[in-house]
XYZ file of C-alpha atoms in Angstrom:
573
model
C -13.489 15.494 -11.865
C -10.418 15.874 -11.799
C -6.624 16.095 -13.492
C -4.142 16.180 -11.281
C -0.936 18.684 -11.854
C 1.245 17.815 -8.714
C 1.364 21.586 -7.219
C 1.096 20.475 -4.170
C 5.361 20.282 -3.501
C 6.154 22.974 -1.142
C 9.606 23.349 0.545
C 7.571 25.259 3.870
C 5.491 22.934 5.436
C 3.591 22.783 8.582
C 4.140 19.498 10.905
C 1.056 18.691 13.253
C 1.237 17.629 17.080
C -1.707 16.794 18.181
C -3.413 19.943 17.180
C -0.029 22.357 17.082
C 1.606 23.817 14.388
C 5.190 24.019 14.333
C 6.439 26.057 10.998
C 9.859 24.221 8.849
C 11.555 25.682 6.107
C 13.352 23.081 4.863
C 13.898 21.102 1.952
C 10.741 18.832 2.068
C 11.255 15.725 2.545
C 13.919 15.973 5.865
C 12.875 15.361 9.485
C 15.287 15.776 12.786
C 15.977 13.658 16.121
C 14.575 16.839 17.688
C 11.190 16.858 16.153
C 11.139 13.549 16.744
C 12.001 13.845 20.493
C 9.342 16.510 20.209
C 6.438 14.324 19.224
C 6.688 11.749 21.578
C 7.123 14.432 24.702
C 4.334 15.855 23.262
C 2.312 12.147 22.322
C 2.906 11.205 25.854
C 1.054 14.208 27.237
C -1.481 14.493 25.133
C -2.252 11.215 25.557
C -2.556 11.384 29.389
C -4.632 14.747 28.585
C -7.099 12.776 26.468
C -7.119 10.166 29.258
C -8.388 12.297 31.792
C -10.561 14.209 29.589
C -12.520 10.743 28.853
C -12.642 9.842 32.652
C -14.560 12.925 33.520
C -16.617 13.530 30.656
C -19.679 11.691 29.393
C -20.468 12.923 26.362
C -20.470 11.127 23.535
C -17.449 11.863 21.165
C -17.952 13.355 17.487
C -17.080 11.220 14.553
C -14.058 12.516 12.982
C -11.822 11.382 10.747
C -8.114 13.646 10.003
C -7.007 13.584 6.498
C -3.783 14.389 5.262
C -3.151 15.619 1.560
C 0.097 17.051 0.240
C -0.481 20.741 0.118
C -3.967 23.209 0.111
C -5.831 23.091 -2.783
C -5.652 25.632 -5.630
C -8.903 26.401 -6.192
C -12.285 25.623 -4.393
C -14.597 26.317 -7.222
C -15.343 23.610 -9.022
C -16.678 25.492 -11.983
C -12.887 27.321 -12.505
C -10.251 24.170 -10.756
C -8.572 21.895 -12.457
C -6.406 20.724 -9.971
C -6.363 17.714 -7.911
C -5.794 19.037 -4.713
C -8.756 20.836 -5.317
C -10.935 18.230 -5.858
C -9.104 16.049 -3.019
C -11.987 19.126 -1.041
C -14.547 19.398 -3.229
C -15.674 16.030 -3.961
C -16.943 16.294 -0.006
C -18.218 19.771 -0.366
C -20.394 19.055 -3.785
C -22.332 16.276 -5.572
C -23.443 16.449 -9.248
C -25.963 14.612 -11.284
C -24.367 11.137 -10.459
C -21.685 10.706 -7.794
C -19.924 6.911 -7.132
C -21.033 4.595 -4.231
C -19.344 3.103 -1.850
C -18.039 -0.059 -4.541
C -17.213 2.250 -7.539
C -20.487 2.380 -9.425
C -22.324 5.218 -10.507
C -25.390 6.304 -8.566
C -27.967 9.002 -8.816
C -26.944 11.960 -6.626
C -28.914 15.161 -7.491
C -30.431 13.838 -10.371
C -33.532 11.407 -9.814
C -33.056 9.855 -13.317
C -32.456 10.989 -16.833
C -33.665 10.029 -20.475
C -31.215 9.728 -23.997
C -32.565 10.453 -27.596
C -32.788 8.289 -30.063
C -29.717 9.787 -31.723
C -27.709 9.485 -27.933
C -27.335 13.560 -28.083
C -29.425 14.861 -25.831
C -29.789 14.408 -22.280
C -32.685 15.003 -20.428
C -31.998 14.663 -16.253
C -35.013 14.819 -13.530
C -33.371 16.589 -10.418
C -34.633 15.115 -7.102
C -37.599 17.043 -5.578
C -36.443 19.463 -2.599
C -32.407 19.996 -3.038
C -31.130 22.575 -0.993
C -27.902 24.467 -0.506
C -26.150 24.397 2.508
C -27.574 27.568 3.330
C -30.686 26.238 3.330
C -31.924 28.073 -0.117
C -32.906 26.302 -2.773
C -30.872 24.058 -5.787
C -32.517 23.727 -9.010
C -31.695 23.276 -12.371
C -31.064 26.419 -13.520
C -28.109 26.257 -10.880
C -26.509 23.699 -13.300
C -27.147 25.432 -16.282
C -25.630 28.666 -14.623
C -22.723 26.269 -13.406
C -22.030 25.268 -16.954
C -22.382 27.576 -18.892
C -19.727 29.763 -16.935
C -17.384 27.108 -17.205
C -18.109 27.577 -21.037
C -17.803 30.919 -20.689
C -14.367 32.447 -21.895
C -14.408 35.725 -20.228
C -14.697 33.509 -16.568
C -11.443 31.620 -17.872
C -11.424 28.145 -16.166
C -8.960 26.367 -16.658
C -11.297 22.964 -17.002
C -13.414 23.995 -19.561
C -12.127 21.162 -21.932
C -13.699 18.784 -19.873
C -17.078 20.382 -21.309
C -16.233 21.235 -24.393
C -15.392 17.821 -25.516
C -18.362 16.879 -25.235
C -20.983 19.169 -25.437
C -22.603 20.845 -28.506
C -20.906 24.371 -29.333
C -18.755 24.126 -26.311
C -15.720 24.131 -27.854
C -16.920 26.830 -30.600
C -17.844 29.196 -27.429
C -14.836 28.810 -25.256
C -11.853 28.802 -28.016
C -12.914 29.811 -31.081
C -15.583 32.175 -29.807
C -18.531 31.574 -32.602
C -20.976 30.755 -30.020
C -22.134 32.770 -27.290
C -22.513 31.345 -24.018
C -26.410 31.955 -24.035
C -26.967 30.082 -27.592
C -25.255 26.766 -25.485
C -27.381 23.643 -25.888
C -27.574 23.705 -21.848
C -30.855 24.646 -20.601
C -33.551 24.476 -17.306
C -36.881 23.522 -18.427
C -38.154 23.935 -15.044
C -36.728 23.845 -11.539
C -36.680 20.137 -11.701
C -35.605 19.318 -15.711
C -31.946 20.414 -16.927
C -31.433 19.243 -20.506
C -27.792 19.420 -22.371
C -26.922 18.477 -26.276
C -23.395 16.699 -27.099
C -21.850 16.690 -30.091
C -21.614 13.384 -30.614
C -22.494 10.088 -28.401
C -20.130 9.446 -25.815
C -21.272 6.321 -23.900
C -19.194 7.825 -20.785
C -21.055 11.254 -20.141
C -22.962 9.645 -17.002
C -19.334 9.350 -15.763
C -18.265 12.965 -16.542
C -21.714 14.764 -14.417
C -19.913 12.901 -11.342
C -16.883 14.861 -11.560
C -15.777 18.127 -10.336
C -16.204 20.751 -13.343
C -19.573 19.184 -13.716
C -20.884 20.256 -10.150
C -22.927 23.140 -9.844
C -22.258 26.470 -7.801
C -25.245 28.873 -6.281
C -25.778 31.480 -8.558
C -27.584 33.842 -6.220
C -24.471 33.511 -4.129
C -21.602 34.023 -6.854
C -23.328 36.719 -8.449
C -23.307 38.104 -4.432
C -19.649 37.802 -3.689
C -17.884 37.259 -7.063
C -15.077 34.738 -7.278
C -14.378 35.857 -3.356
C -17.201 33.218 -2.452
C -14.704 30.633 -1.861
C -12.281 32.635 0.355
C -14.015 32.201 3.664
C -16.203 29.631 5.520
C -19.023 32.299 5.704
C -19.607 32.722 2.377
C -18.673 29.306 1.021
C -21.978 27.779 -0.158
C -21.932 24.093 -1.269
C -24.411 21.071 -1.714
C -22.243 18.021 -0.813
C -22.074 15.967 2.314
C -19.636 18.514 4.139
C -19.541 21.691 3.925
C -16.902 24.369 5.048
C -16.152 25.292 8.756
C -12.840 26.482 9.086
C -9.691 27.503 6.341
C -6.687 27.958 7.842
C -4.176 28.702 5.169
C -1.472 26.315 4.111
C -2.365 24.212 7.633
C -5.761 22.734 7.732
C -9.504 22.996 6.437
C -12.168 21.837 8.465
C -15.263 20.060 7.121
C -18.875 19.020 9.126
C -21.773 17.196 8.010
C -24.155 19.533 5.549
C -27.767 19.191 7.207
C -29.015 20.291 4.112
C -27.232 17.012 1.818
C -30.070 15.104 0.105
C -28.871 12.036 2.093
C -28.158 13.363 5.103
C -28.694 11.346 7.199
C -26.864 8.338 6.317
C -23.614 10.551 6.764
C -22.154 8.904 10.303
C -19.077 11.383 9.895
C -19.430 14.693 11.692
C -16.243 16.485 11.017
C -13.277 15.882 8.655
C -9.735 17.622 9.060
C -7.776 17.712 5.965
C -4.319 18.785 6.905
C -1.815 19.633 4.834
C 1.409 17.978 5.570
C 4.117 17.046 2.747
C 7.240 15.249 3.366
C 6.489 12.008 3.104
C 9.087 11.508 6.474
C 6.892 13.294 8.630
C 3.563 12.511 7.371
C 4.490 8.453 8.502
C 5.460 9.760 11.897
C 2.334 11.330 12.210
C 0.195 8.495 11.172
C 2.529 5.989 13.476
C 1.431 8.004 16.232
C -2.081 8.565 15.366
C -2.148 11.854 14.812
C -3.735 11.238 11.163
C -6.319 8.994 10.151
C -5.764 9.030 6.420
C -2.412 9.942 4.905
C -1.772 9.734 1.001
C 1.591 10.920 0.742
C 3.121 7.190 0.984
C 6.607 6.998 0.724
C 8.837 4.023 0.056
C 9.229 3.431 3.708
C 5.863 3.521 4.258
C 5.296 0.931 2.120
C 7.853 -1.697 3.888
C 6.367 -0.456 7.169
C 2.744 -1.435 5.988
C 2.764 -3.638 2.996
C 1.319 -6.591 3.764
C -1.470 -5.022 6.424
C -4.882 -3.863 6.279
C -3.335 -0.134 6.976
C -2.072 -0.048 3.398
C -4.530 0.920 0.632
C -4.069 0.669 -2.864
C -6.364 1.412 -5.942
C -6.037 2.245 -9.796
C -6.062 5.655 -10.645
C -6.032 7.129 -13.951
C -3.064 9.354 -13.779
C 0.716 9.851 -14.858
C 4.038 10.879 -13.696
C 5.691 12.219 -17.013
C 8.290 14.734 -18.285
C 7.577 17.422 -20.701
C 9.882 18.682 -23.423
C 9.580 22.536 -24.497
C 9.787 21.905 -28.278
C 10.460 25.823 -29.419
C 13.890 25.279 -27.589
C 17.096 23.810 -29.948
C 17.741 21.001 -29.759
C 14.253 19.515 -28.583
C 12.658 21.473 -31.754
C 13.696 17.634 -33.658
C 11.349 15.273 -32.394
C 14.154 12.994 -33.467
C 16.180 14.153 -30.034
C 12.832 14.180 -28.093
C 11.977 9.942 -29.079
C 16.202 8.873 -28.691
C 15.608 10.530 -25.001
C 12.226 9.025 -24.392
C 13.251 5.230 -25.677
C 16.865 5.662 -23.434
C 15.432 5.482 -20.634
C 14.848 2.415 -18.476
C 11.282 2.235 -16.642
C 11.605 -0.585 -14.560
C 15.160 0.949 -12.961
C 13.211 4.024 -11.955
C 10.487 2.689 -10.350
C 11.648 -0.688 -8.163
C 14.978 0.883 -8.048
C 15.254 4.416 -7.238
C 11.460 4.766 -6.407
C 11.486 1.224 -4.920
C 7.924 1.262 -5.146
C 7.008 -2.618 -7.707
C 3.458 -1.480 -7.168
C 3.953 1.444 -10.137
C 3.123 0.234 -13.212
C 5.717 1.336 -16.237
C 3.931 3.498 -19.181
C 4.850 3.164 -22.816
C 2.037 5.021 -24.157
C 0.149 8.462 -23.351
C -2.786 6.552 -22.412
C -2.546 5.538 -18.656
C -3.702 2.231 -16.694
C -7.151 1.767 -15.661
C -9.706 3.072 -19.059
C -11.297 0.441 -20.411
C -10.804 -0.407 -24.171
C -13.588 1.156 -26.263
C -14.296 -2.358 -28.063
C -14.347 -4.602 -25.388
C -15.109 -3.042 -21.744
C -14.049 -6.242 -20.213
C -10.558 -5.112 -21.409
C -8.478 -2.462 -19.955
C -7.532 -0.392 -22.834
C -3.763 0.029 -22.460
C -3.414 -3.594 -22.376
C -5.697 -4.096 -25.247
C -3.787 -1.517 -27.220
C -0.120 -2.679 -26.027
C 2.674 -0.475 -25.763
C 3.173 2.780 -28.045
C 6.929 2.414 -27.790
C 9.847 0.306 -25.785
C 12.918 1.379 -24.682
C 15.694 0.856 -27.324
C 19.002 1.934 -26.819
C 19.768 1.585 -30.024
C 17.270 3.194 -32.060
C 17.649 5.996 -29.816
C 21.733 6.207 -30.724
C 21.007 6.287 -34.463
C 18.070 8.886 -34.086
C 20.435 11.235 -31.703
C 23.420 10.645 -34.626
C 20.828 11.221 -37.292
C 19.819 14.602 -36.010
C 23.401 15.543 -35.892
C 24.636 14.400 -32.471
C 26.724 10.949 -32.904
C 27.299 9.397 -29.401
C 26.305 13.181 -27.837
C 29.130 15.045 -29.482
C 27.910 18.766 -30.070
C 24.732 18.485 -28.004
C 24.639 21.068 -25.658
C 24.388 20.645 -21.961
C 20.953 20.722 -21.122
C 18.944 20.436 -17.468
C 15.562 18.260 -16.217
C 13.860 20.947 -13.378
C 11.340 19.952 -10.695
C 9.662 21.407 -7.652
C 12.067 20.329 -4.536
C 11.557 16.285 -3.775
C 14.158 13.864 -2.682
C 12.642 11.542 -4.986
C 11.865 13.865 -7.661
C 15.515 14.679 -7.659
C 17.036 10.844 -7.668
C 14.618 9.802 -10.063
C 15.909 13.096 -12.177
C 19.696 12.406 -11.328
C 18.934 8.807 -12.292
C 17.305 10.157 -15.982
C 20.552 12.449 -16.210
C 22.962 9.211 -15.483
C 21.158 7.146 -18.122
C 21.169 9.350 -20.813
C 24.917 10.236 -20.199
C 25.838 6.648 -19.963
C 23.648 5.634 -23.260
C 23.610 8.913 -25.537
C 26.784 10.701 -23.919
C 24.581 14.409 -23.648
C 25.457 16.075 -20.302
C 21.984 16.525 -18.098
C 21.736 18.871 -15.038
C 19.561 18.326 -12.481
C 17.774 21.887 -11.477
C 15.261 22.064 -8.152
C 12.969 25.175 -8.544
C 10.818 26.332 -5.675
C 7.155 25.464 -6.325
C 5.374 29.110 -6.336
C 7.772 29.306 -8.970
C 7.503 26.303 -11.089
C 3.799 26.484 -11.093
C 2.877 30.265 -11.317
C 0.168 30.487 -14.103
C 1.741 33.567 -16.260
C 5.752 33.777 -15.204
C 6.289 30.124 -13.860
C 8.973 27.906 -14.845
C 7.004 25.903 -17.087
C 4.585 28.893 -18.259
C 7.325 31.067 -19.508
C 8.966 28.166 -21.180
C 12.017 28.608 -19.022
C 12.981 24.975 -19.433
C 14.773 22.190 -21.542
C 12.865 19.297 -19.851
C 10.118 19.455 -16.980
C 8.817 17.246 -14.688
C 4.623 16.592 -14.420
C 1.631 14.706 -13.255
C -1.726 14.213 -14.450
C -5.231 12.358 -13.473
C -7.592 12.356 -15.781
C -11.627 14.107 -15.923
C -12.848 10.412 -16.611
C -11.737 7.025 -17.745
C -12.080 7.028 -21.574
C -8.985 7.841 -23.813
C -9.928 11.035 -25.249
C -9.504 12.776 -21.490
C -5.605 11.833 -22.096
C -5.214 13.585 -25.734
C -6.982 16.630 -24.735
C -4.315 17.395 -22.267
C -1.666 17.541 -24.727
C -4.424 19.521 -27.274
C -2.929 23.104 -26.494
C 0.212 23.140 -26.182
C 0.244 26.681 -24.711
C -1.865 25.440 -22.402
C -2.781 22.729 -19.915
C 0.529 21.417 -21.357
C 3.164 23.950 -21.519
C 5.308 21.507 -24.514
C 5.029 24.220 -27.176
C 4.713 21.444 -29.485
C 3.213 22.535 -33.009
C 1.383 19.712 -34.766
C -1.624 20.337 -36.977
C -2.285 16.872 -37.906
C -2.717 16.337 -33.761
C -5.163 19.190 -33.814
C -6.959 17.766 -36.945
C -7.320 14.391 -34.114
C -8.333 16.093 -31.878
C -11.186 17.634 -33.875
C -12.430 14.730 -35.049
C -12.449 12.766 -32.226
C -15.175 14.846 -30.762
C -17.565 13.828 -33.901
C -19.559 11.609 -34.036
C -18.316 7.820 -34.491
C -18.590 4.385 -34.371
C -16.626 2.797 -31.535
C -14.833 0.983 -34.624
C -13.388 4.275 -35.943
C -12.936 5.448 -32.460
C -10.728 2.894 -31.422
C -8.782 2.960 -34.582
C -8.625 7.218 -34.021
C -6.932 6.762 -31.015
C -4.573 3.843 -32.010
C -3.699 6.718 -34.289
C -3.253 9.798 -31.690
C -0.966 7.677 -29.668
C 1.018 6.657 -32.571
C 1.662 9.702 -33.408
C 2.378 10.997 -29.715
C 4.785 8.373 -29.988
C 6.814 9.478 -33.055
C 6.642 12.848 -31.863
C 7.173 12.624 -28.211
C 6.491 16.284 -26.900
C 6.047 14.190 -23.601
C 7.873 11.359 -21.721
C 5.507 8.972 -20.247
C 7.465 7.264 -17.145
C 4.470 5.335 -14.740
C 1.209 5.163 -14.255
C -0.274 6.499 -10.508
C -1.563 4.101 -7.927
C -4.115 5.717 -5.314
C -1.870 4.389 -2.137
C -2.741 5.130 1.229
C -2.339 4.224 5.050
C -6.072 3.790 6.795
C -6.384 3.405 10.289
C -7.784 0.530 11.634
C -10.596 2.531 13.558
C -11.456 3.849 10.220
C -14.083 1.452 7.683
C -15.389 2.746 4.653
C -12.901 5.111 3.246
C -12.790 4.641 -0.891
C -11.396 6.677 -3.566
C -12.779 7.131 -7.200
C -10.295 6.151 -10.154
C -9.007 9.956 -10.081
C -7.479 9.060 -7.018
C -9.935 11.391 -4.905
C -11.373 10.572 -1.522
C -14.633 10.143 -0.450
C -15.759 10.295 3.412
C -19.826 9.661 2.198
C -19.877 5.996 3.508
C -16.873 6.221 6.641
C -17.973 5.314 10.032
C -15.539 5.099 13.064
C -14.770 2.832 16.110
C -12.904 4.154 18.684
């Protein structure tokens, strides 16, 4: 599934010992001598524990694997999230009508097979004969059209409901404009074992989208039980993945086991996965130097010159952005004039080998990201195909700052880049600030804002519009360029820009008809052109999926969201 918006910066975080929790509340990011004195008192015992625990017992060990993200997901129903922390969980706890293999490629998972029309609009999928929940009851396919429509549904309000309605007949007609009603949807069970679905067009990656998250179904006997409370505690959390829920202990770990019930079962060697939630980079590398974690994606720059160069280091493409988002109701970033001298005065390369030191990051001069491939020629990826939207030009962006009024920065008001509390969120900001001053002469603050904050859905930071400038990240639903200019589609929205543009919308509209690859291609030369001359976003580099793997570990992939999958892991201790 899934789209990525980085929530998962918290200044609070809990640091792990082998199994103990000890509770910091400082700025993440910062570790002491004393923790560190700490955790290797506490390695050296635990390690003499585990010792004598293997000399006098001969059982045979569980398969386990500990998995470190950056914070506790959002939301863990997939039919509502659109986070990807959340799916970082749920692509263990669910499968949809495809899932990805162990090398990338798309494989049936609940479906057996499916047929196309002649017209490429309708989609007809056999399920597999005998899916079950992970209570045991049974999964047909009128779960899936129950787990659709309700992400159709406006009154349910999920927040990935684009992700349908791009593609599917009437979607978009039933969740925003509200013409359709969620029963007259094109989705339908023709028996237990036949789900059928109309698009609105072709779209040659829909296979792709049933693999991710907003496409996987939810039990309907149990959601109609407990209500959106199903997902609040391991008893009443009912899944159909290869894990399923144990234990939830709130911003510290979540604890999955092997599903007996998964359709493949057994050729799932892992037994129990611990996703902990650790995130200062600083901490999460003394934890995985000492073994405490198996997996850790929240790879710092030091982490990197520790491990680059080893088979502990893990890289992969991942369809995803760090950006920066103007709020365009706000004087002076109501002239996109301001908005494009600030976007091309900035220098991409600086940011990310110098203050990020990370060479790995590709630099973005477009909206859409690294790793889609180009709609005429799949051999291609698209962004290279394409080239660059803009490049940074000092001065083009001096004569559009002087040409909306503000010659070498005089009169522009002081104005401030905010961001949920990171080390490097705040050089890379303070580095911004010092370009702009040096190149434009405006005067930039720098402004940290606690994360509940930033991100709360109605009063937040970036939901209230209390900002000049804010800092975001994004993964893409799937790997074609329309999933990048539906983000920026409602600006009220998914993007909080505030950025009015009817010819955008009138884009956006008719890239979900139906046309030739031709006119596609040419659509969204278009949209990013425009994006470009309007720039209600700042595109700085494109994600890579980075992470340290222990050796004992084999198996471990990640799909080009960036999330993980345990499916295929085995161990070796």
């Amino acid at each position: 599934m899934c789209p990525e918006l980085d929530k998962n910066d918290t200044v609070c975080y809990p640091l792990y010992i082998f199994g103990r929790r000890k509770q910091r509340a400082t700025s993440a990011g910062t570790s002491t001598s004393q923790e560190v004195l700490i955790m290797k008192k506490l390695l050296v015992l635990a390690l003499a524990a585990m010792m004598l625990l293997f000399a006098c017992a001969g059982a045979t060990a569980e398969a386990s694997i500990t998995f470190q993200m950056g914070g506790e997901p959002e939301n863990m129903d997939p039919t509502l999230n659109d986070y990807s922390s959340g799916s970082y969980a749920l692509q263990s706890l669910f499968r949809g009508l495809y899932k990805y293999a162990e090398d990338g490629s798309l494989v049936p998972a609940m479906a057996e097979s499916y047929e196309v029309s002649e017209d490429g609009c309708t989609y007809t999928f056999k399920l597999k004969e005998g899916l079950k929940w992970s209570d045991g009851s049974p999964l047909t396919a009128y779960d899936f059209e129950y787990s659709w429509k309700r992400v159709l549904d406006p009154d349910a309000g999920s927040e990935t409901a684009y992700t349908l309605y791009g593609v599917i007949k009437d979607g978009y007609e039933c969740y925003v404009s509200k013409t359709v009603a969620v029963d007259d949807l094109p989705i339908r069970a023709l028996d237990d074992t036949t789900f059928q679905v109309e698009l609105k067009a072709p779209a040659s990656y829909f296979i792709t989208l049933t693999a991710s998250t907003a496409f996987m179904p939810v039990c309907k006997a149990n959601v109609e039980k407990y209500g959106n409370d199903w997902v609040n505690t391991p008893e009443t959390y009912v899944c159909n993945g290869p894990f399923m829920l144990a234990e939830m202990k709130k911003d510290e770990s979540y604890t999955l086991v092997k599903n007996p019930n998964y359709y493949n079962a057994d050729e799932v060697k892992i037994d129990t996965v611990k996703y902990v939630f650790l995130n200062a980079p600083e901490t999460v590398k003394m934890a995985f130097d000492n073994g405490e974690i198996d997996i850790a994606t929240s790879v710092n720059s030091d982490a990197l010159k520790a491990y680059t160069g080893t088979d502990k280091l893990m890289s992969s493409d991942r369809i995803g952005y760090r950006y920066y988002e103007f709020n365009c109701s706000k004087a002076p970033f109501d002239d996109a004039r301001v908005r494009r001298a600030l976007t091309l005065a900035l220098n991409r390369k600086i940011l990310t080998e110098g203050i990020l030191q990370d060479a790995t990051l590709p630099q973005l001069y477009g909206w859409v990201p690294y790793g889609i491939k180009d709609v005429l020629d799949e051999s291609t990826d698209w962004r290279d195909a394409v080239g660059n939207a803009f490049e940074e030009n000092i001065e083009e962006a001096k004569a559009l700052l002087a040409e909306a009024g503000y010659p070498n920065g005089e009169g522009f008001p002081t104005f401030s880049i905010k961001y949920t509390p990171s080390t490097e969120l705040e050089n890379v900001a303070q580095a911004m600030a010092a370009m702009w001053k040096q190149y434009l002469g405006p005067n930039c603050e720098v402004t940290a804002v606690e994360s509940g904050v930033y991100w709360a859905d109605e009063t937040g930071t970036r939901a209230s519009g209390d900002f000049d400038i804010a800092y975001m990240g994004y993964t893409l639903d799937y790997p074609e360029p329309s999933a990048a200019f539906t983000v920026l589609e409602n600006a009220e929205g998914k993007a909080k820009t505030r950025w009015d543009c009817p010819a955008y919308l009138e884009m956006c509209s008719k890239m979900r008809t139906s046309l030739t690859n031709e006119e596609r291609e040419a659509l969204y030369k278009d949209m990013e052109a425009l994006l470009a001359q309007e720039c209600p976003v700042m595109p700085i580099y494109n994600y890579v999926a980075t992470a340290l793997v222990s050796e004992r570990v084999k198996g471990f992939t990640r799909n080009s969201n960036g999330h993980p999958n345990f499916e295929y892991c085995t161990v070796t201790e």
